[in-house]
CSV table of C-alpha atoms and ligand atoms in Angstrom, one decimal:
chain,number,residue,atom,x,y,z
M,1,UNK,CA,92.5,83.7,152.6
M,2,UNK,CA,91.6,86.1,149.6
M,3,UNK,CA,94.0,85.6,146.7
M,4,UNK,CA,96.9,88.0,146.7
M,5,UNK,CA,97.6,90.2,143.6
M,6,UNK,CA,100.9,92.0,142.9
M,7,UNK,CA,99.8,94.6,140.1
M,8,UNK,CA,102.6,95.9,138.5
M,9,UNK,CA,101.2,99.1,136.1
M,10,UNK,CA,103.3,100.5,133.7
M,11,UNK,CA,103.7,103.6,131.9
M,12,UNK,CA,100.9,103.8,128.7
M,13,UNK,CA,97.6,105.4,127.9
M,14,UNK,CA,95.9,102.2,129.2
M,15,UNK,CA,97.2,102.8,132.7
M,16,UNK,CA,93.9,104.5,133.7
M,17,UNK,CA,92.7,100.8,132.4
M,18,UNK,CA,94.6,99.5,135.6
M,19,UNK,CA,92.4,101.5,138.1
M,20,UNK,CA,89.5,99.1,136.6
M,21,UNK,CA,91.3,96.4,136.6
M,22,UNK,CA,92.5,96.9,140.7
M,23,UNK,CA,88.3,97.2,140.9
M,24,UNK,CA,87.3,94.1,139.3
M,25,UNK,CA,89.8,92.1,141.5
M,26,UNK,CA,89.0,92.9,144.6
M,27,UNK,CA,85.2,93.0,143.7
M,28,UNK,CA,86.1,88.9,142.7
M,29,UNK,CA,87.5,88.8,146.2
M,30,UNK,CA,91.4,89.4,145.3
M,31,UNK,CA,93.9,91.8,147.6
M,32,UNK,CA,95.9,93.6,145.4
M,33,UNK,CA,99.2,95.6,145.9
M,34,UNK,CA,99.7,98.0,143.2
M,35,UNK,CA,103.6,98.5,141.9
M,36,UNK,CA,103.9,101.9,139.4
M,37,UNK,CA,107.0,102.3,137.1
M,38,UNK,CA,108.0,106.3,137.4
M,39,UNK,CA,106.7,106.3,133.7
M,40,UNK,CA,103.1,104.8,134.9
M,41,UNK,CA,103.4,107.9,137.7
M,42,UNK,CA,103.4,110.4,134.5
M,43,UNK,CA,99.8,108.5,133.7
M,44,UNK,CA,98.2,108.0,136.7
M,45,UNK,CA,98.6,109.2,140.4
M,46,UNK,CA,99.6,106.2,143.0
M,47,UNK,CA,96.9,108.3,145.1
M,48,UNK,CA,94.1,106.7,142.5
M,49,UNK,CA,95.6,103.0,143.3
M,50,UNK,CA,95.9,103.8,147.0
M,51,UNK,CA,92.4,104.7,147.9
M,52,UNK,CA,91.0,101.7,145.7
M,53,UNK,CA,93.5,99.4,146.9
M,54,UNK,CA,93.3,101.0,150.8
M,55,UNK,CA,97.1,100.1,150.4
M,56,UNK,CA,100.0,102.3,149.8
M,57,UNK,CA,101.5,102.4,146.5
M,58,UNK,CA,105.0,100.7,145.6
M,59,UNK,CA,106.6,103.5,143.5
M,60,UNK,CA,110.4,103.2,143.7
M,61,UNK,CA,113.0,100.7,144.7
M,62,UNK,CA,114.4,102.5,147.7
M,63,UNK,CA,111.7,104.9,149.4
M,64,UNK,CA,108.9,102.6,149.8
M,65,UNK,CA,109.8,101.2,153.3
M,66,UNK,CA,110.8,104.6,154.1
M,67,UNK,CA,114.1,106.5,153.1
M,68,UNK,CA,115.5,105.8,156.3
M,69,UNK,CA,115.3,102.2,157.0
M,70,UNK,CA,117.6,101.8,153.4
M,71,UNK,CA,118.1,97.8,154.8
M,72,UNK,CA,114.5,96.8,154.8
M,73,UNK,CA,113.3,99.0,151.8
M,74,UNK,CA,116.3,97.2,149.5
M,75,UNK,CA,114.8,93.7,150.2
M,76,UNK,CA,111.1,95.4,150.0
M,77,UNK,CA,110.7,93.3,146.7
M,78,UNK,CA,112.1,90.1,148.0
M,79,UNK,CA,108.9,90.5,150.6
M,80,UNK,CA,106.4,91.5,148.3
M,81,UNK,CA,107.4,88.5,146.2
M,82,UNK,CA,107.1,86.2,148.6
M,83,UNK,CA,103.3,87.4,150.3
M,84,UNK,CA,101.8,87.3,146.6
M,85,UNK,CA,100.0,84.7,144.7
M,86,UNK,CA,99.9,85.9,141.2
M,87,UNK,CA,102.2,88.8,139.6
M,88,UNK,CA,100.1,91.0,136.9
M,89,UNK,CA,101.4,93.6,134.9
M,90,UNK,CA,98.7,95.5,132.7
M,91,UNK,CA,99.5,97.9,131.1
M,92,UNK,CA,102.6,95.6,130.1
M,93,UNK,CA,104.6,98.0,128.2
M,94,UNK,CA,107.0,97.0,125.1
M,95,UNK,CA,109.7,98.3,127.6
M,96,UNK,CA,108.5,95.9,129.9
M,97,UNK,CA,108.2,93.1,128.3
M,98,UNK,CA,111.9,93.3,126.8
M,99,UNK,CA,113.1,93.6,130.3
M,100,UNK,CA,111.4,90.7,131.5
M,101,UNK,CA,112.8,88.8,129.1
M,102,UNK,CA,116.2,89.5,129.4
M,103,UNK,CA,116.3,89.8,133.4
M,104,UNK,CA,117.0,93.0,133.2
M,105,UNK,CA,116.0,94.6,137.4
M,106,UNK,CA,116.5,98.5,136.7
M,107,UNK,CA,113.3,99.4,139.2
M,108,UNK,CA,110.9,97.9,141.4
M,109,UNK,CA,108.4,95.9,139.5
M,110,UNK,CA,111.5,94.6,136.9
M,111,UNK,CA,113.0,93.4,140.3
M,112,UNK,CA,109.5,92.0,141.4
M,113,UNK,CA,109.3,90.1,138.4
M,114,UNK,CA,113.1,88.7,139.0
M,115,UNK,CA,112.3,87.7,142.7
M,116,UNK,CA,108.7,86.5,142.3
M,117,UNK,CA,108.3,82.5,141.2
M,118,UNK,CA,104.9,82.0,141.1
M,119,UNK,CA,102.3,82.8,138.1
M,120,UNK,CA,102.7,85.7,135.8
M,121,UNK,CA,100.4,87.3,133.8
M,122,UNK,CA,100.7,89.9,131.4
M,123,UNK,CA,98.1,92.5,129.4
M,124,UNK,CA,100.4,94.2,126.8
M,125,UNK,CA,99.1,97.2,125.8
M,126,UNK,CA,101.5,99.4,123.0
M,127,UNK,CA,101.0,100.8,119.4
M,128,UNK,CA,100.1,98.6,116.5
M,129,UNK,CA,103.7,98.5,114.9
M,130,UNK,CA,105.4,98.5,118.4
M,131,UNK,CA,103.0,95.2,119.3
M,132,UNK,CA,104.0,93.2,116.0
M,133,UNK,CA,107.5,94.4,115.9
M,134,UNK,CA,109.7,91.0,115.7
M,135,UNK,CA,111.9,91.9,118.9
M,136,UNK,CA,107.9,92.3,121.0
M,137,UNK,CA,106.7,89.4,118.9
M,138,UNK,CA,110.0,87.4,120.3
M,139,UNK,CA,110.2,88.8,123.9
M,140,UNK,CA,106.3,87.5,123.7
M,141,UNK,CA,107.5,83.9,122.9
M,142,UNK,CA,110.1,83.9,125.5
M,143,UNK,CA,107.9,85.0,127.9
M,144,UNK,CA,104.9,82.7,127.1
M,145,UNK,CA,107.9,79.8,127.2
M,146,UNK,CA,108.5,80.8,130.6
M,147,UNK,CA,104.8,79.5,131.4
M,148,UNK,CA,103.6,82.9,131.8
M,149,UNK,CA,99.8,84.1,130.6
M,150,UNK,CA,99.8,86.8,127.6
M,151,UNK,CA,96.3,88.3,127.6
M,152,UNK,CA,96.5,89.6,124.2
M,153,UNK,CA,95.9,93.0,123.3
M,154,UNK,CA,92.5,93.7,121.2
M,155,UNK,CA,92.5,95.3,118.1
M,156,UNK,CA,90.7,98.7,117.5
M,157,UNK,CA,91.4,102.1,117.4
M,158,UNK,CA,94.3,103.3,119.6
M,159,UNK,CA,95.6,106.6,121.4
M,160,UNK,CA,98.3,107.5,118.8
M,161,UNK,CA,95.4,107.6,116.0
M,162,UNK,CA,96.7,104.1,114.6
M,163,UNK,CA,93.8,101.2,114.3
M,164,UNK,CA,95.4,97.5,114.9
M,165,UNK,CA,95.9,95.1,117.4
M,166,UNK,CA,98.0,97.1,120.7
M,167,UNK,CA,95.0,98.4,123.0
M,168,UNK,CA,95.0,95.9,126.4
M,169,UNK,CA,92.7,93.8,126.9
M,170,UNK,CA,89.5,94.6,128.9
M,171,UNK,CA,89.8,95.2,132.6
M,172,UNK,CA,87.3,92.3,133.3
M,173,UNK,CA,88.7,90.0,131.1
M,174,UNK,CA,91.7,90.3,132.8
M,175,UNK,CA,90.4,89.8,135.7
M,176,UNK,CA,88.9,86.4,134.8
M,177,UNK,CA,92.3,85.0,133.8
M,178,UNK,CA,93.6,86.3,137.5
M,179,UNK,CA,90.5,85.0,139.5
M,180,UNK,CA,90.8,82.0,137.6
M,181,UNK,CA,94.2,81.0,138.0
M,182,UNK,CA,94.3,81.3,141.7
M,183,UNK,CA,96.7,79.1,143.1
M,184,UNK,CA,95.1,77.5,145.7
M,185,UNK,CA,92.1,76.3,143.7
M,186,UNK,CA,92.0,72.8,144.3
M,187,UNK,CA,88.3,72.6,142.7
M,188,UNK,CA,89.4,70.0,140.7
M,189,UNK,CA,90.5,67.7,143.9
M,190,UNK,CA,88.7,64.1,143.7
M,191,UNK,CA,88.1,64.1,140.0
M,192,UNK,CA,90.2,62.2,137.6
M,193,UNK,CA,90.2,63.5,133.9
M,194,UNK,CA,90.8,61.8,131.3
M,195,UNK,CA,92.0,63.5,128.0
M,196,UNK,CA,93.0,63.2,124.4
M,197,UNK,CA,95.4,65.4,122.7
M,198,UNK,CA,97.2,65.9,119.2
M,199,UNK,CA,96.8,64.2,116.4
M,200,UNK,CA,96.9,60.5,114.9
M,201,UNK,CA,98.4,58.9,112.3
M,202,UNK,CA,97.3,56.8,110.7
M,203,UNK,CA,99.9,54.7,108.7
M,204,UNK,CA,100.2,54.3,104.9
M,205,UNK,CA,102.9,51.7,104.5
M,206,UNK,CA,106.1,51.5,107.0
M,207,UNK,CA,107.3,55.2,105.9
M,208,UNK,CA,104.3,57.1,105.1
M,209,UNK,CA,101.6,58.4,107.2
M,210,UNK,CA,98.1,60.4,107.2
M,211,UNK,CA,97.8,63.1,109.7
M,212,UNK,CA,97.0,66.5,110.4
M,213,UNK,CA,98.3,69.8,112.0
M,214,UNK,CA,97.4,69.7,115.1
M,215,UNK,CA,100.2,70.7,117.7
M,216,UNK,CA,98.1,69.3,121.3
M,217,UNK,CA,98.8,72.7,122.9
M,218,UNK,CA,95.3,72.9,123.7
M,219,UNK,CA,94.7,69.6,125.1
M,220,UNK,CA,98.5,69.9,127.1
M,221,UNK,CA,97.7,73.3,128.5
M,222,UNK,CA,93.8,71.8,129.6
M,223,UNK,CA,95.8,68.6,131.4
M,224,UNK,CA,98.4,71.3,133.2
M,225,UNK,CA,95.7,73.2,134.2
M,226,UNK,CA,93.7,70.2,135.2
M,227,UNK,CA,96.5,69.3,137.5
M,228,UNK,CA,97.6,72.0,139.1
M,229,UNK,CA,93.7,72.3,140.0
M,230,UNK,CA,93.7,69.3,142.0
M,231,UNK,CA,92.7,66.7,139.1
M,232,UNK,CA,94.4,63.1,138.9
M,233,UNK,CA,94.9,63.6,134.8
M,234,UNK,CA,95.6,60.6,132.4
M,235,UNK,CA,97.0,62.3,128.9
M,236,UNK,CA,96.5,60.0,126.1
M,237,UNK,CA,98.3,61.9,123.9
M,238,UNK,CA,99.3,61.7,119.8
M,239,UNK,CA,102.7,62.1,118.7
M,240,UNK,CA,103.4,65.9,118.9
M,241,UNK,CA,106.8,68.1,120.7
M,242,UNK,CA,105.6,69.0,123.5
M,243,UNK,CA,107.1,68.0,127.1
M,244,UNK,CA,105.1,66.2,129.3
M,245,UNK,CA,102.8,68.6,132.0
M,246,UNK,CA,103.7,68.5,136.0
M,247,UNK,CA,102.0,65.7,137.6
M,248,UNK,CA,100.1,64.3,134.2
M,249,UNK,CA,100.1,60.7,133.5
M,250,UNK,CA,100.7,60.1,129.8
M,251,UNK,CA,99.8,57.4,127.8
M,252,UNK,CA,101.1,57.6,124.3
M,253,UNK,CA,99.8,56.7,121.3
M,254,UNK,CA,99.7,56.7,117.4
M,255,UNK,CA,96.7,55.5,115.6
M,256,UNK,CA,92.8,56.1,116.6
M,257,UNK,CA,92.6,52.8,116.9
M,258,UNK,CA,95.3,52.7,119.6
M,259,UNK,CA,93.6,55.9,121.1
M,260,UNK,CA,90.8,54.2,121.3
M,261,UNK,CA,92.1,51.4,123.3
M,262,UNK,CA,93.6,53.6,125.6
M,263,UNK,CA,90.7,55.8,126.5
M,264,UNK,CA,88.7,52.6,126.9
M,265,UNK,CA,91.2,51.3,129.3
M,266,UNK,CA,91.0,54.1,131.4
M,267,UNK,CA,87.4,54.8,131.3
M,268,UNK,CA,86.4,53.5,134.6
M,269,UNK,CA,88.6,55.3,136.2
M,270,UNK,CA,87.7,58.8,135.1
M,271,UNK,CA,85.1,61.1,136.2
M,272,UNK,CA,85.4,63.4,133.3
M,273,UNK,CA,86.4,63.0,130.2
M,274,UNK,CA,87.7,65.7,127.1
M,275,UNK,CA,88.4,64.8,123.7
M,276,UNK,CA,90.5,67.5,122.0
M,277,UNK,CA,92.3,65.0,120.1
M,278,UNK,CA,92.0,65.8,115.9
M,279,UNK,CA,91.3,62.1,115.3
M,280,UNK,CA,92.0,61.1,111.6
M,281,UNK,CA,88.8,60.1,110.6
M,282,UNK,CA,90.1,57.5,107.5
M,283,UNK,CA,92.7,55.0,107.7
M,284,UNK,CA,94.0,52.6,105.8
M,285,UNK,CA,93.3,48.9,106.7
M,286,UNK,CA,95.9,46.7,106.4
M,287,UNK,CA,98.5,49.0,105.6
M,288,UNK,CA,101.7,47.3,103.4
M,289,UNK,CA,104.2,45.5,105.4
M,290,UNK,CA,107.1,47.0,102.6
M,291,UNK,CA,107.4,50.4,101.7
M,292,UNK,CA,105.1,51.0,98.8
M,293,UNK,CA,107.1,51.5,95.5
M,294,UNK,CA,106.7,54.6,92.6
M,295,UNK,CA,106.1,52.3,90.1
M,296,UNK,CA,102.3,53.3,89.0
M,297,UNK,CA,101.4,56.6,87.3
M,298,UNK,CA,98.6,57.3,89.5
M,299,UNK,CA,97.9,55.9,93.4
M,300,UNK,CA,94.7,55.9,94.9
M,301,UNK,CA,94.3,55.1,98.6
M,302,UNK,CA,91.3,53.1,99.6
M,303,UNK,CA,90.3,54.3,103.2
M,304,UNK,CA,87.7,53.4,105.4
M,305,UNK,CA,86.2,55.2,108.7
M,306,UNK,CA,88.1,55.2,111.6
M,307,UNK,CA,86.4,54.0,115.3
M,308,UNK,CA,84.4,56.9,116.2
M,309,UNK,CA,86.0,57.7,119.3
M,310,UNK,CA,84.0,60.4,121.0
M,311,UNK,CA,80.6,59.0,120.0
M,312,UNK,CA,81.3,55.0,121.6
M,313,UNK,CA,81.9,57.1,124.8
M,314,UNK,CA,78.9,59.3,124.3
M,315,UNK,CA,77.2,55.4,124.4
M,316,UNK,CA,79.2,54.8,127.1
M,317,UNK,CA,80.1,57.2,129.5
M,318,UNK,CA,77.4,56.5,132.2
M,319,UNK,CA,77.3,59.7,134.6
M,320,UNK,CA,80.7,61.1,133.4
M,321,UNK,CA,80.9,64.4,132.2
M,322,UNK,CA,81.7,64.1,128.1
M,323,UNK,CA,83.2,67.0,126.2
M,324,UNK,CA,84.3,67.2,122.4
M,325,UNK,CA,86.0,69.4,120.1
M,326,UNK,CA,84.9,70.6,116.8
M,327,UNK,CA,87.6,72.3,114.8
M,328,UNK,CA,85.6,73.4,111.6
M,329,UNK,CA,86.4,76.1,108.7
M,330,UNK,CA,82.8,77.4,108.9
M,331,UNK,CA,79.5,77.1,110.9
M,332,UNK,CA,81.0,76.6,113.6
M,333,UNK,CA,78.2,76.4,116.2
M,334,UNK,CA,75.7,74.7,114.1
M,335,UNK,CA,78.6,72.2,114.0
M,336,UNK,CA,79.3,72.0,118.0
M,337,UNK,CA,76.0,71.7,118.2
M,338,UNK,CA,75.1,68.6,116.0
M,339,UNK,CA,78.3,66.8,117.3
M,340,UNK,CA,77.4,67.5,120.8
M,341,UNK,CA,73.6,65.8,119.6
M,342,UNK,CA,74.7,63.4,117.6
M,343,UNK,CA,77.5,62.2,120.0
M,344,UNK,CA,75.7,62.5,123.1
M,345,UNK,CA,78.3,65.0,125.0
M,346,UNK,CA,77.7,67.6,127.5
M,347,UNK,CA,79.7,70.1,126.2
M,348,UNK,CA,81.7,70.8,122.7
M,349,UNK,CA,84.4,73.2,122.2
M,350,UNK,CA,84.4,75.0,118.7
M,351,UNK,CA,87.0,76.6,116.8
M,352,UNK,CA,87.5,78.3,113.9
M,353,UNK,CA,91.1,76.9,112.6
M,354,UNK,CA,91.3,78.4,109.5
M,355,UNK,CA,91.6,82.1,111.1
M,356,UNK,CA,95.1,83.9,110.9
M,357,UNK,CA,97.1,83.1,114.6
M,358,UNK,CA,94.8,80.9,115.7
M,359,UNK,CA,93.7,77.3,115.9
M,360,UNK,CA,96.3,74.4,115.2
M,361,UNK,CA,99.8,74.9,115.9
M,362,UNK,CA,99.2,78.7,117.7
M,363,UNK,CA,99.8,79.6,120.9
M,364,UNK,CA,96.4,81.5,121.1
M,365,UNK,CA,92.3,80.2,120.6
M,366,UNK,CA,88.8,81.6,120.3
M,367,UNK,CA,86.7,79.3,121.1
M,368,UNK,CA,83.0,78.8,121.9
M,369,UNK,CA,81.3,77.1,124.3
M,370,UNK,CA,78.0,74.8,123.4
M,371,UNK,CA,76.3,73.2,126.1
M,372,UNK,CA,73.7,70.7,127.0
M,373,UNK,CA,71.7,73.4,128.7
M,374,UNK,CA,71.6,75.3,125.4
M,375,UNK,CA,73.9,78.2,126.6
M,376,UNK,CA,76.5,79.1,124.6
M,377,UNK,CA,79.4,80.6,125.9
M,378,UNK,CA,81.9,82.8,123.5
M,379,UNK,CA,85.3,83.1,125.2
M,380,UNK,CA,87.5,86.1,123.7
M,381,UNK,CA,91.1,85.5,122.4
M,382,UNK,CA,93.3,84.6,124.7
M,383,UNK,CA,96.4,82.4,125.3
M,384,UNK,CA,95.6,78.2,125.2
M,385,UNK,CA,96.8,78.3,128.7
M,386,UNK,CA,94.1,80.8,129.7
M,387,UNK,CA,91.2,79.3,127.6
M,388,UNK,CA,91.9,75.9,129.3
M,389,UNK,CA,91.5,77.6,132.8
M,390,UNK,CA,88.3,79.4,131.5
M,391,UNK,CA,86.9,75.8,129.9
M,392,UNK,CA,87.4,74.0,133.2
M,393,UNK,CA,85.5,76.8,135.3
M,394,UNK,CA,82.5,76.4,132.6
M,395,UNK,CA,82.6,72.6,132.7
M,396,UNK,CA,82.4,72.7,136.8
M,397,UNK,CA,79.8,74.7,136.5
M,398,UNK,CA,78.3,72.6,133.7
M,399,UNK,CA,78.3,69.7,136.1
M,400,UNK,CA,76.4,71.7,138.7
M,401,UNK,CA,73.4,72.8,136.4
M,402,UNK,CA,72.6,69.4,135.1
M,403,UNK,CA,72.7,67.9,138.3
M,404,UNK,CA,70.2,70.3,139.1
M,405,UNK,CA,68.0,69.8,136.2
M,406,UNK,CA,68.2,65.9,137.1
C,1,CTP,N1,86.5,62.2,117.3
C,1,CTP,C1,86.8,61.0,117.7
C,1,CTP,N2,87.0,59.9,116.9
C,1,CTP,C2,87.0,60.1,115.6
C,1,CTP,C3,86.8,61.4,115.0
C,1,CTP,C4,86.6,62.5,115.9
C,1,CTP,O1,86.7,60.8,119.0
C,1,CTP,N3,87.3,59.1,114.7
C,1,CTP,C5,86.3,63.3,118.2
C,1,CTP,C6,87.3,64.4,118.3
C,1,CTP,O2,88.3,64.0,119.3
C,1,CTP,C7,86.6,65.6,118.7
C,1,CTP,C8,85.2,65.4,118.0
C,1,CTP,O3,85.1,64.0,117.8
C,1,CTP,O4,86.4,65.7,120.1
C,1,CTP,C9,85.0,66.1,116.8
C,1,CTP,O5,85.9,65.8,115.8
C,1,CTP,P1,85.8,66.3,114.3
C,1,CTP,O6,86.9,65.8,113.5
C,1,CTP,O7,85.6,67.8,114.4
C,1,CTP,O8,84.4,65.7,114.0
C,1,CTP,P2,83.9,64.6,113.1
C,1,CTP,O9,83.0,63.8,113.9
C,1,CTP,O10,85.1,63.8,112.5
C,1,CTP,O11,83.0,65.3,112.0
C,1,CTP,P3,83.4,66.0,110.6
C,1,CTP,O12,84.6,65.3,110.1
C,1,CTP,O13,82.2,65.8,109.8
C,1,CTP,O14,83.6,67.5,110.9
């Protein structure tokens, strides 16, 4: 059964945007109903999204199952929420997103959106100021809270003459976050994944601790996606705030050296494996049993290297499929790359974390994908959430090209 789209388009500039948008799903496959706000109607005709869809257009609360038949048209969204897979909005206005946030059902997509319990995504599209004014900015965190994808707006010149961040996203990218978060892919089904998140620490006496800023929202949102995909995941996860994912077993941890027992224990068991743990690479050995006293005018901490996680299992990981992480400040690729050499992995993920709004601790990434097969893959902004869906599609089809090569 094709994957069933409920589009809702609102009423911006970048609603023409949505007519390429309707394209590039159903080209990937996808049925889509299109929903228009009265506003969108000012944009675009619903004529446009019919002959592209071959569907009539949903363009008001009441008349769409006919004016007559006021019974089944007032339930018309309970329906369409039910028959639909995934719920899109693009353009998602600032309008739009406030209602969503509050619950507000005033017309037929905000109603949609109240009835519908499956994924959302949204492509907010809006001027520069509108975009980072702190009532969007905080309707955005409720909204991403609620599980739903943000595919954030680019930056570049927009319709009002303003350049900044506010134009939506690029039909086709938004179509890969759809495609990819279908439902009922169960690609995943059979595979166990085994997967490090967060940080360590590394302990200094029974107070004091060395650490870093990771948050594990990358590594959480790779093991919900993993999941809901079909995967049997096993989370060894540092000490960060986030709740557990659906259906993830987690195995906490503190220290490297207890990751490092952890992911050893589970080894066998896992088919794949990805590291997007931010291991402290020093410890102290033998930390003080008392809590060290301010008694000396200088402290100097004697550290040694902690257990090289990744690169043991890049010794050890027979036919599993390996991937790393390599957060750096610069070279990024020429980094991925050496770590993916030097550790023996198939893939590494690079960031940049020292870029505004991304990295540690945000709710967004850039990343870039280095492989053993010497592509490299860059994958535009986009939530965590959306990145981890994107990094599991590349490592599937990873898989698929070395066992061809072999
Ligand atoms: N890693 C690990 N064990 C360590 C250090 C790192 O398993 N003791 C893993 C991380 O989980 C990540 C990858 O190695 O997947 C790269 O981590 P990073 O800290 O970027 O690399 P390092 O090897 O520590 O290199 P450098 O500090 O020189 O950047």
């Amino acid at each position: 059964m094709p994957m069933r789209v409920a589009l809702g388009v609102g009423g911006g500039i970048a609603a023409y945007k949505a007519a390429e948008l309707v394209r590039a799903l159903t080209s990937g496959g996808a049925a889509v109903q299109v929903v228009m706000t009265d506003s969108a109607q000012r944009f675009i005709t619903p004529l446009t999204f019919a002959a592209l869809t071959g569907r009539k257009v949903i363009t008001s609360l009441f008349s769409s199952a006919g004016d007559e038949d006021t019974l089944s048209s007032s339930i018309e969204h309970i329906r369409v929420a039910q028959e639909h897979d995934i719920l899109v909005v693009a353009p998602a206005t600032a309008d739009l997103m406030a209602q969503f946030s509050h619950g507000l059902a005033r017309d037929f997509l905000t109603t949609l959106y109240l009835a519908f319990t499956g994924p959302v995504v949204l492509a907010p599209a809006m001027n520069t100021n509108m975009w980072l004014h702190p009532a969007t900015q905080d309707n955005c965190k409720v909204l991403e809270s609620r599980g739903h994808i943000i595919v954030s707006p680019g930056d570049g010149p927009l319709a009002c003459g303003m350049v900044g961040p506010g134009r939506m996203a690029e039909p086709m990218q938004i179509a890969e976050v759809v495609l990819s978060h279908n439902a009922s892919k169960k690609d995943l089904d059979g595979e166990t994944l085994l997967l490090t998140a967060g940080p360590t620490r590394e302990a200094l006496d029974p107070v004091r601790f060395i650490s870093n800023h990771s948050s594990g929202k990358m590594g959480y949102a790779l093991a919900a996606a993993a999941a809901r995909r079909g995967a049997r995941v096993i989370l060894v996860s540092g000490p960060v705030k986030l709740p557990p994912p659906d259906g993830v077993q987690i195995v906490q941890v503190e220290s490297a050296a207890q990751m490092r027992a952890a992911v050893l224990q589970h080894l066998d068991a896992s088919t794949i494996i990805i590291k997007s743990a931010a291991v402290a690479d020093y410890h102290l050995e033998n930390p003080p049993k008392q809590k060290v006293k301010k008694t000396a005018a200088r402290l100097s901490l004697d550290l040694t290297p902690t257990p090289d996680i990744l690169a043991e299992l890049g010794r050890k990981k027979g036919g599993r499929l390996l991937i790393g992480f390599a957060a750096e400040t610069s070279n990024m690729v020429a980094e991925a790359r050496r770590k993916m050499e030097t550790k023996n992995c198939d893939m590494v993920v690079g960031n940049l974390v020292n870029q505004a709004g991304l990295g540690f601790d945000s709710d967004e990434n850039e990343v870039t994908l280095v492989m053993r097969t010497g592509e490299t893959v860059q994958l535009p902004r986009a939530s965590k959430r959306a990145i981890a869906e994107s990094i599991l599609d590349h490592l599937l089809k990873l898989r698929l090209a070395l066992y061809a090569s072999s």
